DNA sequence: ATGAAAGCGCTAACAT
DNA sequence: ATGTTAGCGCTTTCAT
């Protein structure tokens, strides 16, 4: 079938029997060697490998899958957009999948397509994947989906019925809490939240983390504004909030919305961060270079993907074994110039700490000067 | 193997024989129906489909692949980063692949890993893909790679030996020319170019398009500054160019670099766009909301992917058929507030058209007010 | 228009 | 430790 062609035409692709013949062993021995099974002498192993090398032999995966009932592939259901978060997850998953010796199949969904996850899943199951990863899941309201292979859900509740459902916690809640606390500790009386669409579990997590932090600090909980992840929705929210003079700090559920919000504030004549502080979420590539450079949170995409896939593969290969709870990766808050203490003027009833902006003006802290501070 | 489980336990997954038995036909007839082969009476077809439905039957792809020698899957080699361009290509490819009735397998490469493309390709070929897409190729200097399935290369020269190599032109060159012409037509004496890394074919295309436009207009060709796509590299370039008072217009090979460059200029005290105009490339989600809103170019990711995949699938399924040349999709220049006529002061020897900035100040044209103008 | 038989290239039991 | 024998579940010939 499909393999690298050797120079000088295309002789018929070799089979394992050909390798066996050349090595002077049985076909089964070839299979043993190639699968790293025990009970093969070093000598035969060498001869088989040499013969395989010489012929340019590669195993036929279709035949392997048919005979063994396993495809050694993992499917991922992901949103079909180039949004930074979903795309980063996908890349992290690919690396992790490959590291575990599996290959990756992808099926995308479209935002707003009801049943999209179910049909993407069906497509992957048709292809015979050994396990499935649901990245950035959305609550479609379609109830429980049944799948007969193990499922890894990145940061969401188990709405799947499967041999095993494992979850890798993204820690979005902890990150959101850290962001909110950062602002509270700067002296803001409270922090507004520009949330992501609440059909997304990750958006819910962030909102929950924000709420927890406010409660823990005894701060008022202002009404939540909900966006759709886009900078446009952040801009709209920014115009809305610009009318409210009491707003001094906003935690946006992603950087795009934060940037839209900042733009609206600047147009409304607000100074950033002297009048309003903003924290984003994701640390998109341009976050350090917008004006003002954005304080934001980094998600540990690769670490979580690796962790989750290790679990998934373990469940696939050794069903029934008890799983150790995965350790949460550290929270990374990247402090840049978009956050500062609140303005001294509108001290309503809480005026502790009023030192003016230690972070420099809106043009402070450009390239490379971000301070990745890890908070527990 | 892997399929949706019906409620109430897991009875053995049905085979095509089971369907045949239930429908009262031969197994071959089931196969005929499911493959849309001719010579099946409407009656039998109905009975087979009903039986399949009733049993929840799904074909075993491994068996199909083994028997037919085709996997009905297409592999894509892509850069393992969440950069907007590569991620957008990947999503476009996934949609196109699915639309053609194939499934997608992904193998990523790491920037700077020599031989990365070759090994990613080998992995896909091992998996038995029927065709391969190389997205955003990089010149690895590893010479010609031989592959025995058809290859689609998105916007690059044929450095592959394959049964067939098809190329879908991305049109980056035309886009770059349009960007450069836009600036020249605003009255700038010449346009500087902040290029992408020249190992990337797409970066070369953009540079070539820029150069063509300058030549066509008889403009001087200033030295090229090369970045690495990152905002940091754009910032560095911006500091460099900030020392040169003659620079009035820059075409950056992507938006991230443009944003970094703008930041450096602002820090140097330049006003945008009064002193310097900048055009980016990609129209990333935040492009309309940075300060100033970025004039940029949109690549027709989906259209090109669809077009290219149609070719690839045609080559896979009907080798030897002559291919019609694909029509170039239209160029989309999104004009926002980062471009304006040059400042009147440093008129060196060319002073035609000196109308000052009609686009409004740096805060003009925010949300939604972009003007997608299609230029031929 | 339909069916029977023969593999596809491997892995899995079962010898030895 | 190594080899032999059966399938895995389809798609292909080739009959009918």
PDB file of C-alpha atoms in Angstrom, chain A residues 196-306:
ATOM      1  CA  UNK A 196     -17.020  33.390  27.852  1.00  0.00           C
ATOM      2  CA  UNK A 197     -20.132  31.729  26.470  1.00  0.00           C
ATOM      3  CA  UNK A 198     -21.499  29.619  29.278  1.00  0.00           C
ATOM      4  CA  UNK A 199     -22.196  26.647  27.044  1.00  0.00           C
ATOM      5  CA  UNK A 200     -18.444  26.081  27.190  1.00  0.00           C
ATOM      6  CA  UNK A 201     -17.343  24.256  30.276  1.00  0.00           C
ATOM      7  CA  UNK A 202     -14.085  26.145  30.299  1.00  0.00           C
ATOM      8  CA  UNK A 203     -16.004  29.419  30.394  1.00  0.00           C
ATOM      9  CA  UNK A 204     -17.991  28.139  33.340  1.00  0.00           C
ATOM     10  CA  UNK A 205     -14.836  27.100  35.149  1.00  0.00           C
ATOM     11  CA  UNK A 206     -13.395  30.564  34.785  1.00  0.00           C
ATOM     12  CA  UNK A 207     -16.524  32.173  36.032  1.00  0.00           C
ATOM     13  CA  UNK A 208     -16.607  29.843  39.015  1.00  0.00           C
ATOM     14  CA  UNK A 209     -12.996  30.615  39.869  1.00  0.00           C
ATOM     15  CA  UNK A 210     -13.641  34.335  39.667  1.00  0.00           C
ATOM     16  CA  UNK A 211     -16.647  33.990  41.946  1.00  0.00           C
ATOM     17  CA  UNK A 212     -14.724  31.947  44.494  1.00  0.00           C
ATOM     18  CA  UNK A 213     -12.007  34.547  44.714  1.00  0.00           C
ATOM     19  CA  UNK A 214     -14.492  37.349  45.245  1.00  0.00           C
ATOM     20  CA  UNK A 215     -16.245  35.422  47.981  1.00  0.00           C
ATOM     21  CA  UNK A 216     -13.040  34.480  49.690  1.00  0.00           C
ATOM     22  CA  UNK A 217     -12.126  38.153  49.836  1.00  0.00           C
ATOM     23  CA  UNK A 218     -15.588  39.262  50.822  1.00  0.00           C
ATOM     24  CA  UNK A 219     -15.842  41.427  47.732  1.00  0.00           C
ATOM     25  CA  UNK A 220     -19.104  42.360  46.055  1.00  0.00           C
ATOM     26  CA  UNK A 221     -20.079  40.287  43.067  1.00  0.00           C
ATOM     27  CA  UNK A 222     -20.948  42.569  40.173  1.00  0.00           C
ATOM     28  CA  UNK A 223     -23.182  41.316  37.376  1.00  0.00           C
ATOM     29  CA  UNK A 224     -21.431  39.175  34.788  1.00  0.00           C
ATOM     30  CA  UNK A 225     -21.156  40.268  31.190  1.00  0.00           C
ATOM     31  CA  UNK A 226     -21.066  37.375  28.746  1.00  0.00           C
ATOM     32  CA  UNK A 227     -19.165  37.497  25.492  1.00  0.00           C
ATOM     33  CA  UNK A 228     -18.538  34.936  22.776  1.00  0.00           C
ATOM     34  CA  UNK A 229     -14.710  34.834  22.961  1.00  0.00           C
ATOM     35  CA  UNK A 230     -14.380  37.330  20.112  1.00  0.00           C
ATOM     36  CA  UNK A 231     -12.678  40.689  20.362  1.00  0.00           C
ATOM     37  CA  UNK A 232     -15.862  42.176  18.934  1.00  0.00           C
ATOM     38  CA  UNK A 233     -17.856  40.909  21.882  1.00  0.00           C
ATOM     39  CA  UNK A 234     -15.198  42.259  24.221  1.00  0.00           C
ATOM     40  CA  UNK A 235     -15.475  45.615  22.522  1.00  0.00           C
ATOM     41  CA  UNK A 236     -19.238  45.620  22.958  1.00  0.00           C
ATOM     42  CA  UNK A 237     -18.870  44.725  26.618  1.00  0.00           C
ATOM     43  CA  UNK A 238     -16.259  47.446  26.983  1.00  0.00           C
ATOM     44  CA  UNK A 239     -18.631  50.093  25.692  1.00  0.00           C
ATOM     45  CA  UNK A 240     -21.233  48.916  28.115  1.00  0.00           C
ATOM     46  CA  UNK A 241     -18.886  48.972  31.097  1.00  0.00           C
ATOM     47  CA  UNK A 242     -17.458  52.325  30.063  1.00  0.00           C
ATOM     48  CA  UNK A 243     -20.684  53.915  31.202  1.00  0.00           C
ATOM     49  CA  UNK A 244     -20.112  52.661  34.725  1.00  0.00           C
ATOM     50  CA  UNK A 245     -17.597  54.782  36.579  1.00  0.00           C
ATOM     51  CA  UNK A 246     -17.212  52.329  39.418  1.00  0.00           C
ATOM     52  CA  UNK A 247     -15.549  49.698  37.273  1.00  0.00           C
ATOM     53  CA  UNK A 248     -11.838  49.664  38.037  1.00  0.00           C
ATOM     54  CA  UNK A 249     -10.851  46.079  37.284  1.00  0.00           C
ATOM     55  CA  UNK A 250     -11.993  43.485  34.787  1.00  0.00           C
ATOM     56  CA  UNK A 251     -11.058  39.876  34.390  1.00  0.00           C
ATOM     57  CA  UNK A 252     -11.783  38.749  30.827  1.00  0.00           C
ATOM     58  CA  UNK A 253     -12.176  35.067  30.048  1.00  0.00           C
ATOM     59  CA  UNK A 254      -9.771  35.288  27.122  1.00  0.00           C
ATOM     60  CA  UNK A 255      -7.259  37.688  25.626  1.00  0.00           C
ATOM     61  CA  UNK A 256      -9.253  38.483  22.510  1.00  0.00           C
ATOM     62  CA  UNK A 257     -12.143  39.788  24.550  1.00  0.00           C
ATOM     63  CA  UNK A 258      -9.723  41.647  26.828  1.00  0.00           C
ATOM     64  CA  UNK A 259      -8.208  43.387  23.841  1.00  0.00           C
ATOM     65  CA  UNK A 260     -11.612  44.371  22.487  1.00  0.00           C
ATOM     66  CA  UNK A 261     -12.572  45.657  25.893  1.00  0.00           C
ATOM     67  CA  UNK A 262      -9.402  47.701  26.222  1.00  0.00           C
ATOM     68  CA  UNK A 263     -10.002  49.265  22.851  1.00  0.00           C
ATOM     69  CA  UNK A 264     -13.492  50.336  23.882  1.00  0.00           C
ATOM     70  CA  UNK A 265     -12.156  51.820  27.100  1.00  0.00           C
ATOM     71  CA  UNK A 266      -9.445  53.746  25.299  1.00  0.00           C
ATOM     72  CA  UNK A 267     -11.993  55.140  22.886  1.00  0.00           C
ATOM     73  CA  UNK A 268     -14.107  56.193  25.846  1.00  0.00           C
ATOM     74  CA  UNK A 269     -11.159  58.206  27.078  1.00  0.00           C
ATOM     75  CA  UNK A 270     -10.126  55.898  29.864  1.00  0.00           C
ATOM     76  CA  UNK A 271      -6.469  55.529  30.631  1.00  0.00           C
ATOM     77  CA  UNK A 272      -5.120  52.015  30.956  1.00  0.00           C
ATOM     78  CA  UNK A 273      -4.160  50.895  33.511  1.00  0.00           C
ATOM     79  CA  UNK A 274      -4.483  54.081  35.546  1.00  0.00           C
ATOM     80  CA  UNK A 275      -8.264  54.105  35.344  1.00  0.00           C
ATOM     81  CA  UNK A 276      -9.015  50.469  34.684  1.00  0.00           C
ATOM     82  CA  UNK A 277      -7.024  47.265  35.042  1.00  0.00           C
ATOM     83  CA  UNK A 278      -7.638  44.308  32.791  1.00  0.00           C
ATOM     84  CA  UNK A 279      -6.491  40.701  33.009  1.00  0.00           C
ATOM     85  CA  UNK A 280      -6.877  38.367  30.070  1.00  0.00           C
ATOM     86  CA  UNK A 281      -6.610  34.633  29.678  1.00  0.00           C
ATOM     87  CA  UNK A 282      -4.414  32.580  27.306  1.00  0.00           C
ATOM     88  CA  UNK A 283      -1.333  34.707  26.727  1.00  0.00           C
ATOM     89  CA  UNK A 284      -1.849  34.804  22.982  1.00  0.00           C
ATOM     90  CA  UNK A 285       1.284  35.588  20.972  1.00  0.00           C
ATOM     91  CA  UNK A 286       0.595  39.301  20.706  1.00  0.00           C
ATOM     92  CA  UNK A 287      -0.468  39.803  24.318  1.00  0.00           C
ATOM     93  CA  UNK A 288       2.877  41.336  25.279  1.00  0.00           C
ATOM     94  CA  UNK A 289       2.755  43.822  22.415  1.00  0.00           C
ATOM     95  CA  UNK A 290      -0.676  45.343  22.485  1.00  0.00           C
ATOM     96  CA  UNK A 291      -1.202  48.630  24.273  1.00  0.00           C
ATOM     97  CA  UNK A 292      -0.991  48.283  27.181  1.00  0.00           C
ATOM     98  CA  UNK A 293       0.807  44.943  27.328  1.00  0.00           C
ATOM     99  CA  UNK A 294      -1.684  42.500  28.722  1.00  0.00           C
ATOM    100  CA  UNK A 295      -1.514  40.818  32.094  1.00  0.00           C
ATOM    101  CA  UNK A 296      -2.810  37.352  31.443  1.00  0.00           C
ATOM    102  CA  UNK A 297      -2.798  33.684  32.357  1.00  0.00           C
ATOM    103  CA  UNK A 298      -1.095  30.824  30.664  1.00  0.00           C
ATOM    104  CA  UNK A 299      -2.746  27.458  30.452  1.00  0.00           C
ATOM    105  CA  UNK A 300      -0.460  24.458  30.696  1.00  0.00           C
ATOM    106  CA  UNK A 301      -1.695  22.960  27.419  1.00  0.00           C
ATOM    107  CA  UNK A 302       1.103  20.509  26.913  1.00  0.00           C
ATOM    108  CA  UNK A 303       1.355  19.342  30.490  1.00  0.00           C
ATOM    109  CA  UNK A 304      -2.364  18.710  30.811  1.00  0.00           C
ATOM    110  CA  UNK A 305      -2.560  16.995  27.433  1.00  0.00           C
ATOM    111  CA  UNK A 306       0.356  14.756  28.289  1.00  0.00           C
TER     112      UNK A 306
END
